[in-house]
Coordinates of C-alpha atoms in Angstrom, one line a residue:
M58 CA 78.6 101.2 79.9
K59 CA 82.1 100.9 78.5
F60 CA 85.1 102.8 79.9
S61 CA 85.9 104.2 76.4
T62 CA 82.4 105.6 76.1
S63 CA 82.7 107.9 79.2
P64 CA 85.7 107.4 81.6
F65 CA 84.2 110.0 84.0
L66 CA 80.8 108.2 84.3
Y67 CA 82.5 104.8 84.4
K68 CA 84.7 105.8 87.3
L69 CA 81.8 107.5 89.1
N70 CA 79.7 104.3 88.7
Y71 CA 82.8 102.3 89.9
L72 CA 83.0 104.3 93.1
I73 CA 79.2 104.0 93.8
K74 CA 79.4 100.3 93.0
H75 CA 82.1 99.9 95.6
K76 CA 80.3 101.9 98.2
A77 CA 82.3 105.1 98.3
N78 CA 80.7 107.5 100.8
L79 CA 79.6 111.0 99.9
P80 CA 82.8 112.8 100.9
I81 CA 84.8 110.5 98.5
I82 CA 82.3 111.2 95.7
L83 CA 82.5 114.9 96.3
A84 CA 86.3 114.8 96.3
F85 CA 86.3 112.8 93.1
L86 CA 83.9 115.3 91.4
K87 CA 86.1 118.2 92.7
F88 CA 89.2 116.7 91.1
Q89 CA 87.4 116.0 87.8
I90 CA 86.0 119.5 87.5
S91 CA 89.3 121.2 88.4
K92 CA 91.5 118.8 86.4
P93 CA 91.4 120.7 83.0
F94 CA 92.6 123.9 84.8
F95 CA 95.7 122.2 86.2
N96 CA 96.6 119.7 83.6
H97 CA 99.2 121.9 82.0
I98 CA 100.9 122.3 85.4
R99 CA 100.5 118.6 86.2
S100 CA 102.2 117.7 82.9
R101 CA 105.0 120.2 83.5
E102 CA 105.6 118.8 87.0
K103 CA 105.7 115.3 85.5
R104 CA 108.2 116.3 82.9
N105 CA 110.4 118.2 85.4
Y106 CA 110.6 115.1 87.7
K107 CA 111.4 112.9 84.8
T108 CA 114.3 115.2 84.0
I109 CA 115.4 115.1 87.7
I110 CA 115.5 111.2 87.7
K111 CA 116.8 110.7 84.2
D112 CA 120.1 109.3 85.5
K113 CA 118.3 106.9 87.9
K114 CA 118.0 103.2 87.1
I115 CA 114.3 102.9 86.2
T116 CA 112.5 100.2 84.3
H117 CA 108.9 101.3 85.1
D118 CA 108.1 104.9 86.1
F119 CA 104.8 104.5 88.0
F120 CA 105.2 107.7 90.1
S121 CA 106.1 110.8 88.1
L122 CA 102.4 111.5 87.2
N123 CA 101.7 112.0 90.9
T124 CA 104.2 114.8 91.6
F125 CA 101.9 117.7 91.2
D126 CA 99.2 116.2 93.5
W127 CA 101.8 115.3 96.1
K128 CA 103.2 118.8 96.2
K129 CA 99.7 120.2 96.4
N130 CA 98.5 118.0 99.2
L131 CA 101.7 117.7 101.2
K132 CA 102.8 121.3 101.2
K133 CA 101.7 121.9 104.9
Y134 CA 104.5 119.4 105.8
K135 CA 107.3 121.5 104.1
N136 CA 108.8 123.1 107.2
R137 CA 108.7 120.1 109.5
D138 CA 111.0 117.2 110.3
I139 CA 109.0 114.4 108.8
R140 CA 108.9 110.7 109.5
Y141 CA 107.8 109.0 106.3
L142 CA 106.8 105.4 105.7
E143 CA 106.1 103.7 102.4
I144 CA 104.7 100.2 102.0
G145 CA 105.8 99.1 98.6
S146 CA 109.0 100.9 97.4
F147 CA 109.7 99.2 94.1
E148 CA 112.6 101.1 92.5
G149 CA 112.6 104.0 95.0
I150 CA 111.2 106.8 92.8
S151 CA 108.6 107.9 95.3
S152 CA 111.0 107.8 98.2
Y153 CA 113.5 109.8 96.2
F154 CA 110.8 112.4 95.4
I155 CA 109.8 112.8 99.0
S156 CA 113.4 113.1 100.1
E157 CA 113.9 116.0 97.7
Y158 CA 110.6 117.7 98.5
L159 CA 110.5 117.5 102.3
V160 CA 112.9 117.5 105.2
L161 CA 112.9 113.9 106.4
K162 CA 113.9 113.0 109.9
E163 CA 113.5 109.3 108.9
I164 CA 112.3 107.5 105.8
H165 CA 111.2 103.8 106.1
C166 CA 110.9 101.8 103.0
V167 CA 109.2 98.4 103.2
D168 CA 109.1 95.9 100.4
T169 CA 109.7 92.2 99.9
W170 CA 111.2 92.9 96.5
E171 CA 109.6 89.6 95.5
G172 CA 106.7 90.9 93.5
S173 CA 103.1 89.5 93.2
P174 CA 101.0 88.0 90.4
E175 CA 100.5 91.4 88.9
H176 CA 104.2 91.7 88.4
H177 CA 104.7 88.3 86.8
K178 CA 106.8 89.7 83.9
I179 CA 109.2 91.7 86.1
N180 CA 112.6 90.5 87.4
F181 CA 112.6 91.7 91.0
R182 CA 116.2 91.1 91.6
N183 CA 116.9 93.9 89.2
I184 CA 114.1 96.0 90.8
E185 CA 115.8 95.7 94.2
L186 CA 119.2 96.5 92.8
N187 CA 117.7 99.6 91.2
F188 CA 116.1 100.6 94.5
D189 CA 119.5 100.3 96.2
N190 CA 121.2 102.4 93.6
N191 CA 118.4 105.0 93.4
S192 CA 118.2 105.4 97.2
K193 CA 121.9 105.3 98.1
D194 CA 122.2 109.1 98.6
I195 CA 119.0 109.5 100.6
K196 CA 119.8 110.4 104.2
N197 CA 118.2 108.7 107.1
L198 CA 116.7 105.9 104.9
K199 CA 116.0 102.6 106.5
K200 CA 115.3 99.6 104.2
F201 CA 113.1 96.8 105.5
K202 CA 113.1 93.8 103.2
T203 CA 110.0 92.1 104.7
T204 CA 106.3 91.9 104.5
S205 CA 104.2 94.8 105.7
D206 CA 102.6 92.5 108.3
D207 CA 105.9 91.7 109.9
F208 CA 107.0 95.3 109.7
F209 CA 104.0 96.6 111.6
I210 CA 104.3 93.8 114.2
N211 CA 107.8 95.1 115.0
N212 CA 107.3 98.8 114.4
K213 CA 107.6 101.2 117.3
E214 CA 107.5 104.5 115.3
N215 CA 104.7 107.0 114.5
F216 CA 104.8 108.6 111.1
D217 CA 103.7 111.9 109.6
I218 CA 103.1 110.6 106.1
I219 CA 102.4 106.9 105.1
Y220 CA 102.2 105.8 101.5
V221 CA 100.4 102.5 101.0
D222 CA 101.3 100.9 97.7
G223 CA 101.9 97.2 98.6
L224 CA 100.1 94.1 97.6
H225 CA 96.8 95.2 95.9
T226 CA 94.4 92.6 97.1
Y227 CA 91.4 93.5 99.2
N228 CA 92.5 91.7 102.3
Q229 CA 96.1 93.0 102.3
V230 CA 95.1 96.6 101.5
K231 CA 92.7 96.6 104.4
K232 CA 95.3 95.2 106.8
D233 CA 97.9 97.7 105.6
L234 CA 95.5 100.6 105.9
I235 CA 94.4 99.7 109.4
N236 CA 98.0 99.1 110.6
A237 CA 99.0 102.4 109.0
L238 CA 96.3 104.2 110.9
K239 CA 97.7 102.8 114.2
A240 CA 101.1 104.1 113.2
L241 CA 99.9 107.5 112.0
K242 CA 100.5 110.7 114.0
S243 CA 97.4 112.7 114.9
D244 CA 98.0 115.2 112.2
G245 CA 99.4 112.7 109.7
I246 CA 98.2 111.8 106.3
I247 CA 97.9 108.5 104.4
I248 CA 98.2 108.2 100.6
C249 CA 96.8 105.1 99.0
D250 CA 97.9 104.3 95.5
D251 CA 95.9 102.6 92.7
Y252 CA 92.6 103.7 94.2
L253 CA 91.0 103.8 90.7
W254 CA 92.8 100.8 89.3
N255 CA 91.9 97.5 87.5
L256 CA 88.3 98.8 87.2
D257 CA 86.8 95.5 85.9
A258 CA 88.4 93.2 88.5
N259 CA 86.7 91.4 91.4
K260 CA 86.6 92.9 94.8
S261 CA 89.3 90.5 96.1
D262 CA 91.8 91.8 93.6
I263 CA 91.5 95.6 94.0
P264 CA 92.2 98.2 96.7
V265 CA 89.0 100.3 96.3
Q266 CA 86.5 98.5 98.5
A267 CA 89.0 97.9 101.3
I268 CA 89.8 101.6 101.3
N269 CA 86.1 102.6 101.2
E270 CA 85.3 100.3 104.0
T271 CA 88.1 101.6 106.2
V272 CA 87.1 105.2 105.5
R273 CA 83.6 104.5 106.8
E274 CA 84.7 102.3 109.7
F275 CA 87.2 104.9 111.0
N276 CA 85.3 108.0 109.9
L277 CA 88.4 109.2 108.0
K278 CA 88.6 112.7 106.4
I279 CA 89.1 112.8 102.7
I280 CA 91.8 115.3 101.7
A281 CA 91.7 114.5 98.0
V282 CA 90.9 111.9 95.3
T283 CA 93.2 112.3 92.3
A284 CA 93.6 110.4 89.1
N285 CA 94.6 107.2 90.8
Q286 CA 95.2 108.0 94.5
I287 CA 93.3 109.0 97.6
F288 CA 94.6 111.1 100.5
L289 CA 93.2 110.4 104.0
K290 CA 93.5 111.8 107.5
N291 CA 92.0 111.1 110.9
K292 CA 89.2 113.4 112.0
N293 CA 90.6 115.3 115.0

C-alpha cells in the first residue's frame, strides 16, 4: 500500500508494524476520528501563533501546527509553577510558546546547535543565533549547549513537562526517553515529536519503535497521539 492511496491505513499499518500497543492504537484512532471536527480550530490556532511569532527570526517553523494539541493536552498545568525541559530547541519557537502559555518557574533548553544528517542543508550557526534572539525575553530560561546525554548526567532537577525532540535515531530517542522518565515528576508529562515521521525509513533512523518499546517496558499511560506527536505519562 502506498501512503498516497490511504494515509490513514498506511499510518495504522506503520504503527502495527512497529509494535505499537493497543492503547497507542486506540489513541491514534481517537485522534483520526475526531480530527475533522477540530481541524478548523487547529488551523485557527496555527494561524494565530504564526501571527504572534511573525517578528521572530525563523527559517523553519516546525512547531506552529502543534499549538492546538499542546493547549488541549497541557491545560491542567495552567495554574501551576512549571519546570519545563526540552531536548532539541532549534530556533526556540516551542520554548517561546510554552513560556507564553504556562507560568514557568524554569525552562531548560538543551541542544548542541550542531545539527545531524537530517539537517545537512541547514546552517546551524544561524539557527543558534535565531534561538538566542527569539528566547532573549523568556524569563527563567537556562540554555545548555551540550548533548542530551551530558545534560542528563549532570541534571539534578525534576520536571513537570519534558519535550523530546532531539536526535531522531532509534538509539538516541530511547536513551532520551528513558532519561526523561527518570527526571519526570510523578504527575508530569512527556511529549515526543516526530512519532509518525519518515514512515519508510529503517528502524535505526526513526523514533517510533524506540518510543513504542519504552511505552511497553515502563507501562506508560498514553494521553494522546496527534498528527505527529505522542503524549505520555507514568501510571500512578
